[in-house]
Amino acid sequence: IKGLLSDLYYCNIVKKRVYWRLQDSKHRLKMHLRQRINRRSLVTKSYFNKYAIDSVDDRERYNIFFLQFEPESTTLPKAGIYCCQLLTIKMLAEASQQMGIKLYVKEHWWQDYRTKDFYNALRRIPNVYFVNSELDNYLLIDKSISVASQTGSCILEAFLRGKPSIMFAYN
């Protein structure tokens, strides 16, 4: 009887392993298909830089908005309704335009891919200009009127350099 029970136990384990392997392969196939579909709409930072200016004029008046890394699961939830960066930039661009100030947007240094639609939506917002992602943050902060972002170290850097900062998040 012991031998029979051990054989049945072994069969159950084998069945579970086969079942998990089938489930795992289905999951892998779904993920592969999703990646293939989404990959078509993803672009690199070079797409952003193609539309960006390479230097900032010293005489220009501008606010700078630093894009956040996405998906950022630890900080963007603290931004509440402002977790949508497009909404935040649109509001800031309209307010800046009323004051005759440009709004520059700089891509996060660690962000490699975003959707092409995101960048195209940003380009359609009036008074929004891209700044090359390779430009020095401190140079941009020092020459700007104010610095804005949802969260991140750029807000602290601006504060420590004596620049007004707009943080669209719970502090």
N, CA and C of each residue as an Amber inpcrd file, in Angstrom:
protein
   513
   0.8340000  -1.1970000   0.0000000   0.0000000   0.0000000   0.0000000
   0.8710000   1.2500000   0.0000000   1.9810000   1.2110000   0.7530000
   2.8620000   2.3800000   0.7660000   3.3630000   2.6990000  -0.6350000
   3.7190000   1.6840000  -1.3780000   4.2170000   1.8880000  -2.7350000
   3.1460000   2.4790000  -3.6300000   1.9120000   2.0300000  -3.4880000
   0.8080000   2.5440000  -4.2910000   0.5190000   4.0060000  -3.9580000
   0.5120000   4.3520000  -2.6710000   0.2810000   5.7330000  -2.2640000
   1.3900000   6.6530000  -2.7580000   2.6170000   6.1800000  -2.6710000
   3.7140000   7.0280000  -3.1380000   3.6330000   7.2260000  -4.6500000
   3.1990000   6.1910000  -5.3920000   3.0370000   6.3400000  -6.8370000
   1.9320000   7.3460000  -7.1640000   0.8050000   7.2850000  -6.4270000
  -0.2880000   8.2390000  -6.6500000   0.1660000   9.6670000  -6.3240000
   0.9000000   9.8040000  -5.2290000   1.4150000  11.1160000  -4.8350000
   2.3490000  11.6540000  -5.9230000   3.1940000  10.7810000  -6.4590000
   4.1110000  11.1800000  -7.5190000   3.3280000  11.6150000  -8.7600000
   2.2630000  10.8930000  -9.1140000   1.4440000  11.2600000 -10.2730000
   0.8000000  12.6260000 -10.0750000   0.3020000  12.8990000  -8.8810000
  -0.3030000  14.2010000  -8.6140000   0.7220000  15.3260000  -8.7620000
   1.9060000  15.1200000  -8.2550000   2.9500000  16.1340000  -8.3820000
   3.2800000  16.3640000  -9.8530000   3.4160000  15.2990000 -10.6080000
   3.7260000  15.4240000 -12.0250000   2.6010000  16.1660000 -12.7440000
   1.3560000  15.8270000 -12.4330000   0.2200000  16.5100000 -13.0650000
   0.2370000  17.9970000 -12.7510000   0.5170000  18.3480000 -11.5050000
   0.5730000  19.7540000 -11.1230000   1.6840000  20.4730000 -11.8850000
   2.8260000  19.8400000 -11.9990000   3.9370000  20.4650000 -12.7100000
   3.5900000  20.6800000 -14.1790000   2.9670000  19.6830000 -14.8000000
   2.5720000  19.8170000 -16.2010000   1.5480000  20.9330000 -16.3340000
   0.5950000  20.9790000 -15.4220000  -0.4320000  22.0260000 -15.4640000
   0.2070000  23.4050000 -15.3220000   1.1330000  23.5610000 -14.3710000
   1.7980000  24.8420000 -14.1860000   2.6330000  25.2230000 -15.3930000
   3.2510000  24.2300000 -16.0180000   4.0240000  24.5230000 -17.2210000
   3.1090000  25.0280000 -18.3340000   1.9390000  24.4220000 -18.4840000
   0.9870000  24.8890000 -19.4930000   0.5220000  26.3090000 -19.1810000
   0.1970000  26.5710000 -17.9280000  -0.2340000  27.9080000 -17.5250000
   0.8850000  28.9220000 -17.7680000   2.1030000  28.5210000 -17.4190000
   3.2430000  29.4140000 -17.5960000   3.4670000  29.7300000 -19.0760000
   3.3380000  28.7260000 -19.9360000   3.5460000  28.9740000 -21.3670000
   2.4310000  29.8480000 -21.9430000   1.1940000  29.7010000 -21.4590000
   0.1060000  30.5790000 -21.9000000   0.3850000  32.0270000 -21.4690000
   0.8570000  32.1880000 -20.2400000   1.1730000  33.5160000 -19.7290000
   2.3050000  34.1420000 -20.5440000   3.3250000  33.3430000 -20.8420000
   4.4460000  33.8580000 -21.6380000   3.9850000  34.2790000 -23.0250000
   3.1020000  33.5100000 -23.6260000   2.5970000  33.8460000 -24.9550000
   1.8050000  35.1520000 -24.9140000   0.9520000  35.3250000 -23.9010000
   0.1990000  36.5760000 -23.7590000   1.1310000  37.7630000 -23.5870000
   2.1500000  37.6120000 -22.7370000   3.0900000  38.6980000 -22.5130000
   3.8740000  39.0160000 -23.7830000   4.2510000  37.9750000 -24.5140000
   4.9900000  38.1820000 -25.7580000   4.1360000  38.9530000 -26.7670000
   2.8650000  38.5640000 -26.8900000   1.9700000  39.2600000 -27.8240000
   1.7610000  40.7130000 -27.4130000   1.5780000  40.9560000 -26.1120000
   1.4220000  42.3270000 -25.6320000   2.6530000  43.1660000 -25.9480000
   3.8120000  42.5930000 -25.7120000   5.0430000  43.3270000 -25.9840000
   5.1950000  43.6140000 -27.4690000   4.8220000  42.6580000 -28.3190000
   4.9280000  42.8810000 -29.7660000   3.9790000  43.9880000 -30.2200000
   2.7820000  44.0260000 -29.6600000   1.8130000  45.0640000 -30.0230000
   2.2720000  46.4160000 -29.5100000   2.6900000  46.4770000 -28.2520000
   3.0960000  47.7470000 -27.6490000   4.4190000  48.2650000 -28.1920000
   5.2850000  47.3650000 -28.6270000   6.5930000  47.7810000 -29.0990000
   6.4690000  48.6990000 -30.3160000   5.4370000  48.5100000 -31.0890000
   5.2520000  49.3460000 -32.2720000   5.0430000  50.8010000 -31.9030000
   4.4240000  51.0530000 -30.7610000   4.1290000  52.4310000 -30.3890000
   5.1790000  53.0310000 -29.4450000   6.1450000  52.2440000 -29.0160000
   7.1760000  52.7590000 -28.1240000   8.2980000  53.4040000 -28.9280000
   8.7940000  54.5080000 -28.4180000   9.9250000  55.1860000 -29.0470000
  10.9810000  55.4640000 -27.9850000  12.1960000  55.6690000 -28.4270000
  13.2920000  55.9280000 -27.4970000  13.4070000  57.4180000 -27.2030000
  14.3270000  57.7200000 -26.3320000  14.5800000  59.1070000 -25.9590000
  15.0750000  59.9280000 -27.1510000  15.6500000  59.2760000 -28.1370000
  16.1360000  59.9900000 -29.3240000  14.9790000  60.6250000 -30.0910000
  13.7990000  60.0160000 -30.0310000  12.6120000  60.6070000 -30.6580000
  12.2730000  61.9270000 -29.9630000  12.3550000  61.9470000 -28.6510000
  12.1330000  63.1680000 -27.8830000  13.1710000  64.2230000 -28.2500000
  14.4370000  63.8200000 -28.2900000  15.5300000  64.7560000 -28.5760000
  15.4970000  65.2880000 -30.0040000  14.8360000  64.5540000 -30.8960000
  14.7230000  65.0160000 -32.2790000  13.9460000  66.3310000 -32.3490000
  13.0100000  66.5290000 -31.4380000  12.1790000  67.7330000 -31.4080000
  12.6430000  68.7310000 -30.3440000  13.7470000  68.4340000 -29.6960000
  14.2140000  69.2630000 -28.5750000  15.2470000  70.2830000 -29.0310000
  15.3110000  71.3840000 -28.2780000  16.3630000  72.3740000 -28.5230000
  17.6200000  71.9320000 -27.7760000  18.7680000  72.2930000 -28.3150000
  20.0350000  71.8420000 -27.7400000  20.6330000  72.8090000 -26.7270000
  20.1810000  74.0540000 -26.7450000  20.6890000  75.0190000 -25.7650000
  19.6020000  76.0340000 -25.4500000  19.7430000  76.6530000 -24.3020000
  18.7580000  77.6260000 -23.8430000  19.3970000  79.0070000 -23.8860000
  18.6640000  79.9720000 -24.4500000  19.1400000  81.3460000 -24.5190000
  19.0840000  81.9680000 -23.1240000  20.1340000  82.7000000 -22.7620000
  20.2160000  83.3120000 -21.4310000  19.1330000  84.3680000 -21.2080000
  18.6590000  84.9790000 -22.2920000  17.6830000  86.0660000 -22.1570000
  16.2410000  85.5720000 -22.1120000  16.0140000  84.2910000 -22.3610000
  14.6480000  83.7620000 -22.3740000  14.0930000  83.6080000 -20.9610000
  12.7990000  83.8480000 -20.8590000  12.0940000  83.5990000 -19.5970000
  11.3440000  82.2810000 -19.7620000  11.6160000  81.3470000 -18.8890000
  10.9610000  80.0500000 -19.0200000  10.8170000  79.3710000 -17.6630000
   9.8180000  78.5120000 -17.6040000   9.6610000  77.5640000 -16.5080000
  10.1090000  76.2190000 -17.0520000  10.6080000  75.3820000 -16.1930000
  11.0590000  74.0560000 -16.6320000  10.2550000  72.9890000 -15.9000000
   9.7760000  72.0080000 -16.6550000   9.0510000  70.8800000 -16.0890000
   9.8760000  69.6320000 -16.3540000  10.2300000  68.9180000 -15.2960000
  10.9910000  67.6890000 -15.4190000  10.0260000  66.5090000 -15.4050000
  10.0260000  65.7380000 -16.4980000   9.1670000  64.5540000 -16.5660000
   9.6420000  63.5070000 -15.5720000   8.7030000  62.7440000 -15.0660000
   9.0250000  61.6870000 -14.1210000   9.1910000  60.3710000 -14.8450000
   9.9460000  59.4990000 -14.2410000  10.1330000  58.1510000 -14.7560000
   8.8040000  57.4140000 -14.6670000   8.4190000  56.7370000 -15.7180000
   7.1850000  55.9540000 -15.6920000   7.4950000  54.5230000 -16.0720000
   6.9260000  53.5370000 -15.4620000   5.9850000  53.6670000 -14.3540000
   6.7090000  53.8430000 -13.0340000   6.3260000  54.8450000 -12.3010000
   6.9230000  55.1310000 -10.9990000   5.8950000  54.7430000  -9.9500000
   6.0660000  53.5810000  -9.3720000   5.0600000  53.0660000  -8.4480000
   5.2190000  53.6010000  -7.0410000   6.3260000  54.2580000  -6.7580000
   6.5320000  54.6970000  -5.3840000   6.2100000  56.1640000  -5.1680000
   6.2820000  57.0020000  -6.1990000   6.1030000  58.4320000  -5.9720000
   4.8930000  59.0220000  -6.6700000   4.5740000  58.5980000  -7.8740000
   3.4680000  59.2220000  -8.5920000   2.1040000  59.0390000  -7.9260000
   1.8510000  57.9560000  -7.1900000   0.5640000  57.9210000  -6.4870000
   0.3890000  59.0680000  -5.5080000   1.4670000  59.6420000  -5.0210000
   1.3740000  60.7800000  -4.1100000   0.9480000  62.0490000  -4.8400000
   0.9500000  62.0060000  -6.1640000   0.5810000  63.1840000  -6.9410000
  -0.9390000  63.3250000  -7.0880000  -1.6890000  62.3580000  -6.6120000
  -3.1490000  62.4620000  -6.6800000  -3.6390000  62.6080000  -8.1120000
  -4.4920000  63.6230000  -8.3620000  -5.0180000  63.8050000  -9.7180000
  -3.9530000  64.2920000 -10.6820000  -2.8320000  64.7760000 -10.1740000
  -1.7610000  65.2660000 -11.0260000  -0.7940000  64.1600000 -11.4470000
  -1.1500000  62.9010000 -11.2120000  -0.2720000  61.8190000 -11.6550000
  -0.2370000  61.7350000 -13.1750000  -1.2240000  62.3230000 -13.8460000
  -1.2140000  62.4030000 -15.3050000  -0.3360000  63.5890000 -15.6950000
   0.8430000  63.2930000 -16.2190000   1.7880000  64.3530000 -16.5290000
   1.2860000  65.2670000 -17.6490000   0.5100000  64.7160000 -18.5780000
  -0.0380000  65.5500000 -19.6610000  -0.9690000  66.6220000 -19.1080000
  -1.8100000  66.2560000 -18.1680000  -2.7270000  67.2160000 -17.5520000
  -1.9400000  68.3070000 -16.8230000  -0.9540000  67.9090000 -16.0720000
  -0.1420000  68.8590000 -15.3160000   0.5780000  69.8270000 -16.2490000
   1.1660000  69.3060000 -17.3000000   1.9030000  70.1500000 -18.2450000
   0.9630000  71.0890000 -18.9810000  -0.2050000  70.5900000 -19.3410000
  -1.1700000  71.4480000 -20.0450000  -1.5990000  72.6220000 -19.1660000
  -1.8830000  72.3570000 -17.9100000  -2.2830000  73.4270000 -16.9900000
  -1.1520000  74.4330000 -16.8010000   0.0470000  73.9380000 -16.6260000
   1.2000000  74.8060000 -16.4140000   1.5310000  75.6120000 -17.6750000
   1.3760000  74.9960000 -18.8350000   1.6510000  75.6940000 -20.1020000
   0.6660000  76.8410000 -20.3280000  -0.6050000  76.6090000 -20.0110000
  -1.6090000  77.6720000 -20.1680000  -1.3310000  78.8360000 -19.2230000
  -0.9970000  78.5200000 -17.9830000  -0.6930000  79.5840000 -17.0140000
   0.5750000  80.3340000 -17.4180000   1.5760000  79.6310000 -17.9020000
   2.8180000  80.2780000 -18.3240000   2.5890000  81.1570000 -19.5510000
   1.7670000  80.6900000 -20.4580000   1.5030000  81.4540000 -21.6820000
   0.8030000  82.7730000 -21.3630000  -0.0860000  82.7580000 -20.3990000
  -0.7770000  83.9880000 -20.0030000   0.2040000  85.0170000 -19.4450000
   1.3110000  84.5680000 -18.8690000   2.3190000  85.4710000 -18.3240000
   3.4390000  85.7540000 -19.3190000   3.3600000  85.1870000 -20.5170000
   4.3880000  85.4040000 -21.5260000   5.6760000  84.6480000 -21.2580000
   5.5500000  83.4930000 -20.6490000   6.7200000  82.6810000 -20.2850000
   6.6040000  81.3370000 -21.0040000   7.7190000  80.8410000 -21.5380000
   7.7390000  79.5290000 -22.1840000   7.7800000  78.4270000 -21.1330000
   7.3190000  77.2670000 -21.5350000   7.4250000  76.0890000 -20.6710000
   8.3010000  75.0680000 -21.3730000   9.4510000  74.7870000 -20.7820000
  10.3380000  73.7610000 -21.3060000  10.0890000  72.4610000 -20.5550000
  10.1320000  71.3660000 -21.2990000   9.9330000  70.0390000 -20.7230000
  11.1860000  69.2240000 -20.9920000  11.6990000  68.5980000 -19.9350000
  12.8990000  67.7720000 -20.0650000  12.5710000  66.3420000 -19.6630000
  13.0040000  65.4060000 -20.4840000  12.7700000  63.9860000 -20.2220000
  13.6330000  63.5050000 -19.0710000  13.1170000  62.5440000 -18.3320000
  13.8500000  61.9420000 -17.2210000  15.0920000  61.2350000 -17.7650000
  16.1900000  61.3630000 -17.0780000  17.4560000  60.8200000 -17.5700000
  17.4670000  59.3010000 -17.6510000  16.6460000  58.6220000 -16.8660000
  16.6420000  57.1710000 -16.8250000  15.5980000  56.5700000 -17.7570000
  14.6680000  57.3590000 -18.2370000  13.5700000  56.8640000 -19.0780000
  14.1010000  56.5420000 -20.4740000  14.0130000  55.2790000 -20.8690000
  14.4960000  54.8850000 -22.1860000  13.3810000  54.8850000 -23.2310000
  12.1980000  54.4140000 -22.8470000  11.0960000  54.2910000 -23.7930000
   9.8380000  54.9360000 -23.2370000   9.0960000  55.5460000 -24.1190000
   7.7340000  56.0010000 -23.8300000   6.9110000  55.7540000 -25.0850000
   5.6170000  55.9140000 -24.9490000   4.7970000  55.7570000 -26.1400000
   4.9240000  56.9890000 -27.0260000   4.8640000  56.7450000 -28.2960000
   4.9600000  57.8300000 -29.2730000   3.7960000  58.7990000 -29.0980000
   2.6370000  58.2720000 -28.7210000   1.4550000  59.1130000 -28.5110000
   1.6670000  60.1340000 -27.3990000   2.4010000  59.7400000 -26.3630000
   2.6610000  60.6630000 -25.2570000   3.4580000  61.8650000 -25.7530000
   4.5400000  61.6040000 -26.4740000   5.3510000  62.7010000 -26.9900000
   4.5750000  63.5570000 -27.9930000   3.7780000  62.9210000 -28.8450000
   2.9910000  63.6850000 -29.8150000   1.9370000  64.5460000 -29.1280000
   1.3440000  64.0310000 -28.0680000   0.3720000  64.8250000 -27.3060000
   1.0620000  66.0170000 -26.6430000   2.2680000  65.8160000 -26.1540000
   3.0310000  66.9210000 -25.5680000   3.3520000  67.9890000 -26.6130000
   3.7170000  67.5410000 -27.7980000   4.0680000  68.4930000 -28.8580000
   2.8780000  69.3340000 -29.2970000   1.6740000  68.7930000 -29.1540000
   0.4690000  69.5300000 -29.5680000   0.0310000  70.5900000 -28.5590000
   0.5550000  70.5450000 -27.3540000   0.1810000  71.5390000 -26.3410000
   0.8820000  72.8530000 -26.6790000   0.1180000  73.9480000 -26.8140000
   0.7620000  75.2300000 -27.1170000   1.6750000  75.6820000 -25.9820000
   2.7680000  76.3480000 -26.3490000   3.7190000  76.9190000 -25.4090000
   4.5820000  75.8680000 -24.7100000   4.6360000  74.6440000 -25.2390000
   5.4950000  73.5960000 -24.6700000   6.6380000  73.3410000 -25.6390000
   7.8590000  73.3810000 -25.1120000   9.0570000  73.1580000 -25.9110000
   9.8930000  72.0900000 -25.2320000  10.4480000  71.1910000 -26.0290000
  11.2970000  70.1330000 -25.4900000  12.7250000  70.6400000 -25.3400000
  13.3650000  70.2100000 -24.2650000  14.7700000  70.5050000 -24.0220000
  15.5280000  69.1830000 -24.1030000  16.6620000  69.1980000 -24.7620000
  17.4590000  67.9930000 -24.9290000  17.6950000  67.3210000 -23.5790000
  17.4920000  66.0240000 -23.5470000  17.5990000  65.2920000 -22.2820000
  19.0350000  65.2050000 -21.7720000  20.0030000  65.5760000 -22.5870000
  21.4020000  65.5370000 -22.1710000  21.8690000  66.8480000 -21.5240000
  21.0430000  67.8880000 -21.5640000  21.4450000  69.1610000 -20.9630000
  21.5370000  69.0420000 -19.4490000  22.4080000  69.8270000 -18.8690000
  22.6560000  69.8000000 -17.4310000  21.4510000  70.3560000 -16.6680000
  20.9670000  69.6040000 -15.6980000  19.8150000  70.0370000 -14.8980000
  20.1020000  71.3310000 -14.1420000  21.2910000  71.4390000 -13.5700000
  21.6080000  72.6220000 -12.7750000  21.6270000  73.8800000 -13.6240000
  22.1080000  73.7730000 -14.8480000  22.1090000  74.9070000 -15.7630000
  20.6780000  75.3410000 -16.0670000  19.8200000  74.3710000 -16.3300000
  18.4160000  74.6800000 -16.6170000  17.7110000  75.2900000 -15.4090000
  17.9940000  74.7600000 -14.2370000  17.3810000  75.2740000 -13.0150000
  17.8350000  76.7040000 -12.7430000  19.1170000  76.9460000 -12.8810000
  19.6590000  78.2780000 -12.5730000  19.1110000  79.3630000 -13.4940000
  18.8700000  79.0490000 -14.7480000  18.3980000  80.0380000 -15.7120000
  16.8790000  80.1620000 -15.7500000  16.1730000  79.2570000 -15.1100000
  14.7050000  79.2620000 -15.1790000  14.0930000  80.2300000 -14.1770000
  12.8180000  80.5200000 -14.3970000  12.0620000  81.3220000 -13.4380000
  11.5900000  80.4310000 -12.2990000  11.0860000  79.2380000 -12.6660000
  10.6550000  78.2790000 -11.6530000  10.8010000  76.8670000 -12.1880000
  10.7550000  75.9040000 -11.2920000  10.8870000  74.4910000 -11.6160000
   9.6210000  73.7850000 -11.1710000   9.1220000  72.8810000 -12.0100000
   7.9010000  72.1580000 -11.6660000   8.0630000  70.6760000 -11.9690000
   7.3900000  69.8700000 -11.1830000   7.3380000  68.4310000 -11.3930000
   6.3470000  67.8540000 -10.3890000   5.9920000  66.5870000 -10.5670000
   5.1230000  65.9630000  -9.5760000   5.9100000  65.7010000  -8.2970000
   6.9700000  64.9620000  -8.4400000   7.8230000  64.6160000  -7.2970000
   9.2520000  64.5460000  -7.8140000  10.1580000  64.2010000  -6.9780000
  11.5110000  63.9570000  -7.4460000  12.5290000  64.9070000  -6.8570000
  13.7700000  64.5780000  -7.1140000  14.8710000  65.3510000  -6.5520000
  15.0260000  66.7170000  -7.2150000  14.4740000  66.9060000  -8.4160000
  14.6170000  68.1990000  -9.0950000  13.9580000  69.3200000  -8.2870000
  12.8970000  69.0170000  -7.5810000  12.2250000  70.0110000  -6.7480000
  13.1430000  70.4280000  -5.5920000  13.7610000  69.4600000  -4.9770000
  14.6900000  69.7480000  -3.8820000  15.9190000  70.5080000  -4.3880000
  16.4300000  70.1060000  -5.5440000  17.5840000  70.7940000  -6.1200000
  17.2660000  72.2610000  -6.4030000  16.0750000  72.5310000  -6.9390000
  15.6730000  73.9080000  -7.2190000  15.5260000  74.6950000  -5.9230000
  14.9150000  74.0820000  -4.9370000  14.7300000  74.7370000  -3.6440000
  16.0710000  75.1200000  -3.0310000  17.0220000  74.1930000  -3.0810000
  18.3430000  74.4500000  -2.5000000  19.1280000  75.4960000  -3.2850000
  18.7840000  75.6820000  -4.5550000  19.4400000  76.7020000  -5.3790000
  18.6860000  78.0290000  -5.3430000  17.6280000  78.1050000  -4.5430000
  16.9040000  79.3580000  -4.3670000  15.8870000  79.6570000  -5.4490000
  15.4570000  78.6620000  -6.1900000  14.4600000  78.8500000  -7.2400000
  13.0810000  78.4570000  -6.7220000  12.0510000  79.1990000  -7.1290000
  10.6960000  78.7820000  -6.7770000  10.3820000  77.4150000  -7.3800000
   9.7090000  76.5820000  -6.6320000   9.4080000  75.2220000  -7.0610000
   7.9170000  74.9570000  -6.9470000   7.3930000  74.2430000  -7.9210000
   5.9990000  73.8430000  -7.8890000   5.9920000  72.3110000  -7.8690000
   5.4790000  71.7700000  -6.7810000   5.4140000  70.3190000  -6.6520000
   3.9540000  69.9080000  -6.6920000   3.5940000  69.1260000  -7.6890000
   2.2220000  68.6620000  -7.8460000   2.0540000  67.3280000  -7.1480000
   2.2160000  67.3290000  -5.8400000   2.0830000  66.0960000  -5.0510000
   1.8970000  66.4720000  -3.6000000   1.5490000  65.4680000  -2.8150000
   1.4720000  65.6550000  -1.3830000   2.8920000  65.7180000  -0.8480000
   3.1850000  66.7100000  -0.0200000   4.5560000  66.8060000   0.4830000
   4.6750000  66.1310000   1.8350000
